[in-house]
Tab-separated table of C-alpha atoms in Angstrom:
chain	number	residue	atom	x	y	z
A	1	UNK	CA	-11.933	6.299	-18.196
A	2	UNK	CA	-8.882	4.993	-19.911
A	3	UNK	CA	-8.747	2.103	-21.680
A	4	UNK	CA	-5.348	-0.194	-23.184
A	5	UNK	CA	-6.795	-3.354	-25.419
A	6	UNK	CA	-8.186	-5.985	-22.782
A	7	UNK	CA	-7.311	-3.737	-19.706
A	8	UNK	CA	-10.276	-0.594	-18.205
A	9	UNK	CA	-8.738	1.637	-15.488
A	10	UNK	CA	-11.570	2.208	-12.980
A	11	UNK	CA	-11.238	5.327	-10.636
A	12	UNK	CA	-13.071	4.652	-7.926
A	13	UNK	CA	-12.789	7.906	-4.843
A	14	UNK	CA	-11.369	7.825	-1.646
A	15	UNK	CA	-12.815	10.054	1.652
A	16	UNK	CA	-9.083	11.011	2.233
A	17	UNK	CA	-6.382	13.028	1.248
A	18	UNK	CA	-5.357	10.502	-1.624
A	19	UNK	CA	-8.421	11.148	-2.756
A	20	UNK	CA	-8.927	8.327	-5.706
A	21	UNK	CA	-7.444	5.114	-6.324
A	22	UNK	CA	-7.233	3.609	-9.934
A	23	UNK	CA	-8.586	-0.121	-9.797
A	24	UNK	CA	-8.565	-2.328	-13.482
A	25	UNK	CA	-10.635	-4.219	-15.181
A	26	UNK	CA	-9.467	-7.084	-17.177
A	27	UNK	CA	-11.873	-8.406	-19.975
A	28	UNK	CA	-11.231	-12.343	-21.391
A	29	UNK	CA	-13.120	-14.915	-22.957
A	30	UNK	CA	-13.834	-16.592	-19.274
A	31	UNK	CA	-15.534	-13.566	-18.097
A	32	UNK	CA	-13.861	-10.128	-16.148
A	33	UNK	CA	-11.444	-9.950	-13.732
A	34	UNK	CA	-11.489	-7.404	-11.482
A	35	UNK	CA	-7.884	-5.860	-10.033
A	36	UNK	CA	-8.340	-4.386	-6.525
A	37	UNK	CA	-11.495	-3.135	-5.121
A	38	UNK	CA	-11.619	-0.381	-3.358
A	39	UNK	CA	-13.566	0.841	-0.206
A	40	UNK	CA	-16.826	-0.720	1.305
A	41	UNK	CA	-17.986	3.545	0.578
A	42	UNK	CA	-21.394	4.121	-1.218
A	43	UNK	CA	-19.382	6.522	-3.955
A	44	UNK	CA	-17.172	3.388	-4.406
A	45	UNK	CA	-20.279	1.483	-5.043
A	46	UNK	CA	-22.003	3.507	-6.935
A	47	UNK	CA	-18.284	3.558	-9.602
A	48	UNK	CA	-18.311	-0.382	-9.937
A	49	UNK	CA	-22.549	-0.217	-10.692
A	50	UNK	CA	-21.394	2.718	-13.584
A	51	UNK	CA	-18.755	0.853	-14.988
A	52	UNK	CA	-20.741	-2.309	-15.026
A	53	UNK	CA	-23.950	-0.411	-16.845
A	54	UNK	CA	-21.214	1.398	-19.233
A	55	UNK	CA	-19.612	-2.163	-20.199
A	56	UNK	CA	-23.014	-4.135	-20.250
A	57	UNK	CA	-21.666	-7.124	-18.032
A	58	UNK	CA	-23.676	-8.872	-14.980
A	59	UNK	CA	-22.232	-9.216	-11.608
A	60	UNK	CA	-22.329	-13.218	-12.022
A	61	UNK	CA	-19.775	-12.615	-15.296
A	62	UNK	CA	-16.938	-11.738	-12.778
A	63	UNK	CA	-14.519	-14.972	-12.828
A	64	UNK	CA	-12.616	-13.425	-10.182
A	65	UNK	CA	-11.159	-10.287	-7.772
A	66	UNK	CA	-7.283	-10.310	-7.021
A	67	UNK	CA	-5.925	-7.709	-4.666
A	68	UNK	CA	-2.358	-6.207	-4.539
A	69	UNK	CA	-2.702	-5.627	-0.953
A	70	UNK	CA	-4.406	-4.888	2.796
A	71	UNK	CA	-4.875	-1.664	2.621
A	72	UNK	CA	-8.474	-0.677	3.052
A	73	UNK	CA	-8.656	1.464	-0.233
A	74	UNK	CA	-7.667	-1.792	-2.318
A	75	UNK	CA	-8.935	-4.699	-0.371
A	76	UNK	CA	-11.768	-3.167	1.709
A	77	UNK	CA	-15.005	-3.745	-0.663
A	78	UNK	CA	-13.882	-7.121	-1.981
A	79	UNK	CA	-16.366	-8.637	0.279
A	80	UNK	CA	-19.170	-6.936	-0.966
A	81	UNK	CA	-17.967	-7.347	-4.243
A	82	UNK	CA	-17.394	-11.263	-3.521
A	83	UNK	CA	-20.981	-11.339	-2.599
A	84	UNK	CA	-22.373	-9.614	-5.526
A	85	UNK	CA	-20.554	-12.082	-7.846
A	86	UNK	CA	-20.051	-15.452	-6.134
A	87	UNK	CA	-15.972	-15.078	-7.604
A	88	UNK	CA	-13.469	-16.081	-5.701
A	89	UNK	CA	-10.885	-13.210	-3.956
A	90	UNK	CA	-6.963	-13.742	-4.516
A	91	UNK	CA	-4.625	-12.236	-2.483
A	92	UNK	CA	-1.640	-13.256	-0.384
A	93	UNK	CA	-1.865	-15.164	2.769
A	94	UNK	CA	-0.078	-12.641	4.682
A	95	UNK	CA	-1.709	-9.853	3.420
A	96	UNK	CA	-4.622	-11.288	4.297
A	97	UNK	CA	-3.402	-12.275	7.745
A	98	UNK	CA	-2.151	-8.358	8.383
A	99	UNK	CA	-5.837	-7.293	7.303
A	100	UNK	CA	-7.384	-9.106	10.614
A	101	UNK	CA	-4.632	-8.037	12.734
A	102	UNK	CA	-5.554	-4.648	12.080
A	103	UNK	CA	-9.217	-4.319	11.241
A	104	UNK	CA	-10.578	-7.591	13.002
A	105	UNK	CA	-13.052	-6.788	15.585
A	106	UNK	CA	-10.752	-8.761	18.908
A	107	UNK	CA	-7.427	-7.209	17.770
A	108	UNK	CA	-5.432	-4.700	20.170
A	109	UNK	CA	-3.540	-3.156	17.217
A	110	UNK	CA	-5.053	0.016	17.628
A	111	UNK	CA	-3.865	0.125	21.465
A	112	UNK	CA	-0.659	-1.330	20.362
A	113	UNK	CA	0.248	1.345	17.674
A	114	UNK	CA	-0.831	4.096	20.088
A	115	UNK	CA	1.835	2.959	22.616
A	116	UNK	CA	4.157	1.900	19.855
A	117	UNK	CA	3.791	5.822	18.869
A	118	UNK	CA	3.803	7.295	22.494
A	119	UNK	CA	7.117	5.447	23.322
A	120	UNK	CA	8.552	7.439	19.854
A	121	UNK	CA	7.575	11.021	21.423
A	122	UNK	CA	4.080	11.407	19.868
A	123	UNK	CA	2.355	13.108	22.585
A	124	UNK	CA	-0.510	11.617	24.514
A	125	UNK	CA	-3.377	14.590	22.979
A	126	UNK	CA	-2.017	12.784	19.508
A	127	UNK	CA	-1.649	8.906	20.775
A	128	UNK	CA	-5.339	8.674	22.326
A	129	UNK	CA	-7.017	9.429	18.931
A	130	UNK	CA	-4.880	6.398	17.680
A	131	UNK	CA	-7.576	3.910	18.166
A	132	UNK	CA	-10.319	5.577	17.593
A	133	UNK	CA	-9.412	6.596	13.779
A	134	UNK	CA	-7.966	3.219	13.420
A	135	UNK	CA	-11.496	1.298	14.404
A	136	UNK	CA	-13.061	3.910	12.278
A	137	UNK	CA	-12.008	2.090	9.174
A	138	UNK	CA	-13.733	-0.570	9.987
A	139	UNK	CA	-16.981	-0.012	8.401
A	140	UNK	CA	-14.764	0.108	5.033
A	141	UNK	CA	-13.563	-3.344	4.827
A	142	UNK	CA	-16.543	-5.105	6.194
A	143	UNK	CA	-17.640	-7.986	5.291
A	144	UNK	CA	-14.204	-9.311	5.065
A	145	UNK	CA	-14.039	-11.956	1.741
A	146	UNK	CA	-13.442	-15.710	1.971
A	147	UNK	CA	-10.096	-15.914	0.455
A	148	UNK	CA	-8.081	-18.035	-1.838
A	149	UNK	CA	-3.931	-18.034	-1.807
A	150	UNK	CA	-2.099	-16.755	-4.852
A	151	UNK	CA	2.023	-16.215	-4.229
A	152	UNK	CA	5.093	-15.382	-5.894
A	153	UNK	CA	6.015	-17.553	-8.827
A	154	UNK	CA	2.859	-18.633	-9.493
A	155	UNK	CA	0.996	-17.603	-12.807
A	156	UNK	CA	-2.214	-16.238	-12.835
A	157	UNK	CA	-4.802	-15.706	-15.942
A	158	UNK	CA	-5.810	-12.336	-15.845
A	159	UNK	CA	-8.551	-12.315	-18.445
A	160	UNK	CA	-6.822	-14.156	-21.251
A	161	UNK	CA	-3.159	-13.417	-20.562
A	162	UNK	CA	-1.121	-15.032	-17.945
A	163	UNK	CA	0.805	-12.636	-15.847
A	164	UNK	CA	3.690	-14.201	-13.557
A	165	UNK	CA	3.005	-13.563	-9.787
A	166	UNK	CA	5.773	-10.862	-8.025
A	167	UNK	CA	6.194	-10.548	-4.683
A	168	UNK	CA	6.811	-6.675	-4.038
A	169	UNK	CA	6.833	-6.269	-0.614
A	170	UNK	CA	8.056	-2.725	1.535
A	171	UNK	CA	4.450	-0.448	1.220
A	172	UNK	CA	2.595	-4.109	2.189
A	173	UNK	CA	4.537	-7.215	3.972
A	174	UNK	CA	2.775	-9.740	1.090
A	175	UNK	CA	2.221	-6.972	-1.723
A	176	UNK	CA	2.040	-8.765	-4.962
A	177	UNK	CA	2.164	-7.530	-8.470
A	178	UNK	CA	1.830	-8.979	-11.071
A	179	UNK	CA	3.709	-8.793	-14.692
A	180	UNK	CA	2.690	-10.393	-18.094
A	181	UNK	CA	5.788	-10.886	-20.015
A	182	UNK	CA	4.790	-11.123	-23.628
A	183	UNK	CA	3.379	-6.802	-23.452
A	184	UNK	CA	5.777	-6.363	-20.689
A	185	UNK	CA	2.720	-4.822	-18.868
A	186	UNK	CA	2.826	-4.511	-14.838
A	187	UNK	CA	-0.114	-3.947	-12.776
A	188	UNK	CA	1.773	-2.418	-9.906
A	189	UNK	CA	-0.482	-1.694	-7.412
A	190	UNK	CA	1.146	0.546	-4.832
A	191	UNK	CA	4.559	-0.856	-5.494
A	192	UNK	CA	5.486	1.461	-7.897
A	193	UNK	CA	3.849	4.779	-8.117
A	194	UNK	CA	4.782	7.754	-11.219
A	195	UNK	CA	4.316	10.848	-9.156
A	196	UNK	CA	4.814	9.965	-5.264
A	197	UNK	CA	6.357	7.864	-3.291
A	198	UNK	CA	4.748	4.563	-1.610
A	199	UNK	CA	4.229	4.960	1.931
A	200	UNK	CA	7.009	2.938	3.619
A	201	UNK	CA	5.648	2.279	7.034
A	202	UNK	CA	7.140	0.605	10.123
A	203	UNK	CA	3.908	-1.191	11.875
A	204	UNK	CA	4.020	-2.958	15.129
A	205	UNK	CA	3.987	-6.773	14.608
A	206	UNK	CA	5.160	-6.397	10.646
A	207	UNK	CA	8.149	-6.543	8.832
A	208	UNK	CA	10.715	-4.797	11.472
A	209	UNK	CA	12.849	-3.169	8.389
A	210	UNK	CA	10.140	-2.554	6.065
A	211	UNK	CA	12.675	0.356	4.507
A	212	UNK	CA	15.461	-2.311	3.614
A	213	UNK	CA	12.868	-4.768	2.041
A	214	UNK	CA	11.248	-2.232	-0.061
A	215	UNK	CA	14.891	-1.540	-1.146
A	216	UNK	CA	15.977	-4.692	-1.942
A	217	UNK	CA	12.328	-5.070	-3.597
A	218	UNK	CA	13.431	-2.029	-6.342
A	219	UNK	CA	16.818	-3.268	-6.638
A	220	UNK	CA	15.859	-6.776	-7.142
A	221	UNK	CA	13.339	-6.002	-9.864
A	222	UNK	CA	14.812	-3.087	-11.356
A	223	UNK	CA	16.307	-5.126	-14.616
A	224	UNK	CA	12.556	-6.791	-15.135
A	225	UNK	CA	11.474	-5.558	-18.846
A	226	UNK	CA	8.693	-3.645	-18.173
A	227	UNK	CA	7.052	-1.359	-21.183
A	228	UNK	CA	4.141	0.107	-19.214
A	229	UNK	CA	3.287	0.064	-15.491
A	230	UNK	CA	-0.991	0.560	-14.443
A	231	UNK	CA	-0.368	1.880	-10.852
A	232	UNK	CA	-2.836	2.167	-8.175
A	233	UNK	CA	-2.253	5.694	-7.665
A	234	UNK	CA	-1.054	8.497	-11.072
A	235	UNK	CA	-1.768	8.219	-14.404
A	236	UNK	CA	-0.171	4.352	-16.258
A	237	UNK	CA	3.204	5.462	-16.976
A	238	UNK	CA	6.223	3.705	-19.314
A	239	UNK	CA	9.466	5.317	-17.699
A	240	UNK	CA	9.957	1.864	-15.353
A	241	UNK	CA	13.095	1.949	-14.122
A	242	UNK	CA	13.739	5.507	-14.149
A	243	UNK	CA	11.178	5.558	-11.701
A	244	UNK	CA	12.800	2.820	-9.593
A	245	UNK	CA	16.164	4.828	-9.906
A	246	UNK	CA	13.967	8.186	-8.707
A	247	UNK	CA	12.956	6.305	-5.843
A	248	UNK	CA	15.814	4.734	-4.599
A	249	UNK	CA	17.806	7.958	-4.818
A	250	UNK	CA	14.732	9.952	-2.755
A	251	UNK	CA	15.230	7.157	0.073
A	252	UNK	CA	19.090	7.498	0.116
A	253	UNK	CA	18.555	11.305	0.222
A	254	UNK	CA	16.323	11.002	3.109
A	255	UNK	CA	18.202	8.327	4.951
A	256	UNK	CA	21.699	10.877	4.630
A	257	UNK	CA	19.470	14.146	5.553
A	258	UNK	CA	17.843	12.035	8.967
A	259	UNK	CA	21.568	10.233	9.762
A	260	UNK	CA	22.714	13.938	9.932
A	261	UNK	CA	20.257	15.480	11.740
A	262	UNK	CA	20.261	12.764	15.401
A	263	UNK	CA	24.355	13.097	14.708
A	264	UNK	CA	23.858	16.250	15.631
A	265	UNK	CA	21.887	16.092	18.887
A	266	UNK	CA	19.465	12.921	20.015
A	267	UNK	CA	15.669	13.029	18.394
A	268	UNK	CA	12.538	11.315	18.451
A	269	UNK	CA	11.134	9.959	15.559
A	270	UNK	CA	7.974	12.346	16.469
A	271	UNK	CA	10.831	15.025	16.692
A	272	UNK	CA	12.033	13.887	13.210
A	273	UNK	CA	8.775	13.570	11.599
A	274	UNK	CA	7.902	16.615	12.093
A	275	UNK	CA	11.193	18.163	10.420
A	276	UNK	CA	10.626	16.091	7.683
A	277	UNK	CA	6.723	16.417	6.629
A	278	UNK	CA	5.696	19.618	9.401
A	279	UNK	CA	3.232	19.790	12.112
A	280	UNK	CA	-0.013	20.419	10.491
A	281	UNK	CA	-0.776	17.128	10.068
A	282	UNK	CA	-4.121	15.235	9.979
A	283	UNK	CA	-4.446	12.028	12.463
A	284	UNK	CA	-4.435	10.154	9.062
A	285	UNK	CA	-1.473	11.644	7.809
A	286	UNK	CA	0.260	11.681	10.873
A	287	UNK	CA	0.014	8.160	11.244
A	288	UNK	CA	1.490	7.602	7.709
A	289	UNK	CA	4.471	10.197	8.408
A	290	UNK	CA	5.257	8.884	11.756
A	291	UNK	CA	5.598	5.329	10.482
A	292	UNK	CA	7.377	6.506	7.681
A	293	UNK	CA	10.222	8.386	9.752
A	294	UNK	CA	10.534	4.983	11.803
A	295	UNK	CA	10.767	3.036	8.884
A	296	UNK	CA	14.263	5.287	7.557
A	297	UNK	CA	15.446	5.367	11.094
A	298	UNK	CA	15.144	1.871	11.913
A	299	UNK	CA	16.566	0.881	9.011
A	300	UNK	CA	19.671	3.538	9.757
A	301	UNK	CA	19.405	1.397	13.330
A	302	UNK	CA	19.561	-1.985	12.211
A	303	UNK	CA	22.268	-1.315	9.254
A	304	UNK	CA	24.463	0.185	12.056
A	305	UNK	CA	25.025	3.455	11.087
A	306	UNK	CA	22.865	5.354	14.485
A	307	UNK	CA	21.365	4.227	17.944
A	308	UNK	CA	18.741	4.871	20.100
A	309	UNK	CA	18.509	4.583	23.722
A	310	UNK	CA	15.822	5.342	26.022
A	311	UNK	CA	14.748	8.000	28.190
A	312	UNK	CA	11.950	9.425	30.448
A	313	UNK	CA	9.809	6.530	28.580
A	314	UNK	CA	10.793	7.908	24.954
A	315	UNK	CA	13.136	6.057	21.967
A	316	UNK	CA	15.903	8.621	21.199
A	317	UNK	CA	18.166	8.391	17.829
A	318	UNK	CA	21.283	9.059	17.538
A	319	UNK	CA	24.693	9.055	15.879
């Protein structure tokens, strides 16, 4: 367990093929604060008991839980943990808006996202287990929390420094991150990962060029003077905007290798996909790599440079 002054990296494990994600722990005068949460999983639990034994601290001496983000493996036990403390749970309002449309018990998203996929050539044996391992995180991110709204601009006391609120969207539609400027310290959560690349997915009902927002996201904060990033994912890391320069040049490769390839003769993006990241795919990872592919070839779409048109009930791309 690392440790930097008033700041604890927690690892806390994940039942996929990520297989951990690094939460923080922020210690001030006014109690803890507690920096993404992790999954409603007993192993999950049984990492935030440890680190609270190890530390010596009382659930009731959490002040508060702030979340990057949605996504199960960061927002998904903050209602437990919102229980066990009686803090309140920050995150954005449309975060926390895209967290019931996809894992509230009355929402269609699951049946939406299969069709979405089955109109982009992902065949049916594939599409029908869309729902099924969608619904089956669930159990992860139950009980939801009873929120409160942090957004960009705002500052936020995260134990006893303020950090200025970022909004960092392209992996979430409302990721925030969030930056103290004295250390030049960013807690990044998935915005800005040292070994791979944020998932930039294209979601039914969400941003509809998530590619060109995450973009604009790097370029926009690329000057910010960051000394040391704490991501959710790899090891903290100090190389800041190398790292935005790495991943700006991997999208503008992949954008000029998939531009090339539907010049050449019309695709889908399941035909695409499976170019770019193979066939051997889990229905997890699928999902990830399919909306990824949609993501670089909508944005090629909307900026012009390739079309689609439909056939036989399937989007095809090309030059």
């Amino acid at each position: 367990m690392n440790r930097w002054d008033d700041v604890l990296e927690v690892r806390l494990p994940l039942p996929f093929a990520l297989r951990e994600i690094k939460a923080y722990l922020i210690r001030g005068s006014h109690g803890w604060t507690v920096v993404d949460a992790g999954l409603h999983h007993g192993l999950d639990i049984q990492a935030w008991e440890d680190v609270r034994n190890q530390e010596g601290f009382q659930w009731g001496d959490v002040e508060q839980i702030v979340l990057t983000h949605y996504h199960p493996d960061h927002y998904g036990l903050s209602g437990w943990l919102q229980q066990q403390t009686g803090a309140p749970v920050r995150l954005s309002s449309t975060d926390f808006e895209q967290a019931a449309l996809f894992w509230d018990e009355a929402s269609d998203q699951p049946e939406t996202m299969a069709d979405f996929y089955r109109e982009h050539g992902l065949p049916t044996e594939w599409a029908a287990q869309i729902p099924g391992h969608l619904r089956g995180f669930k159990r992860w991110v139950e009980p939801h929390p009873e929120p409160t709204w942090i957004e960009a601009g705002e500052t936020i006391r995260l134990g006893d420094h303020l950090y200025e609120v970022l909004h960092t969207p392209g992996h979430a539609d409302g990721h925030l991150s969030f930056f103290d400027a004295e250390r030049g310290w960013l807690i990044g959560g998935d915005f800005l990962l040292p070994k791979i690349t944020p998932n930039i997915s294209l979601w039914p009902g969400c941003d509809p060029n998530p590619l060109q927002t995450y973009l604009s996201t790097l370029e926009r904060l690329k000057s910010l003077p960051v000394k040391r990033v704490f991501p959710a994912h790899g090891p903290m890391f100090e190389h800041y905007r190398e790292r935005v320069e790495e991943l700006q040049a991997h999208h503008w490769e992949r954008l000029d290798t998939m531009s090339r390839w539907v010049g050449r003769e019309p695709l889908t993006a399941t035909d695409v996909c499976f170019r770019v990241f193979g066939e051997n795919l889990s229905i997890h990872n699928l999902r990830f790599a399919l909306s990824e592919t949609l993501a670089h070839l909508e944005y090629l779409r909307l900026n012009g440079q390739i079309d689609r048109e439909k056939a036989d009930g399937h989007w095809r791309y090309r030059g």
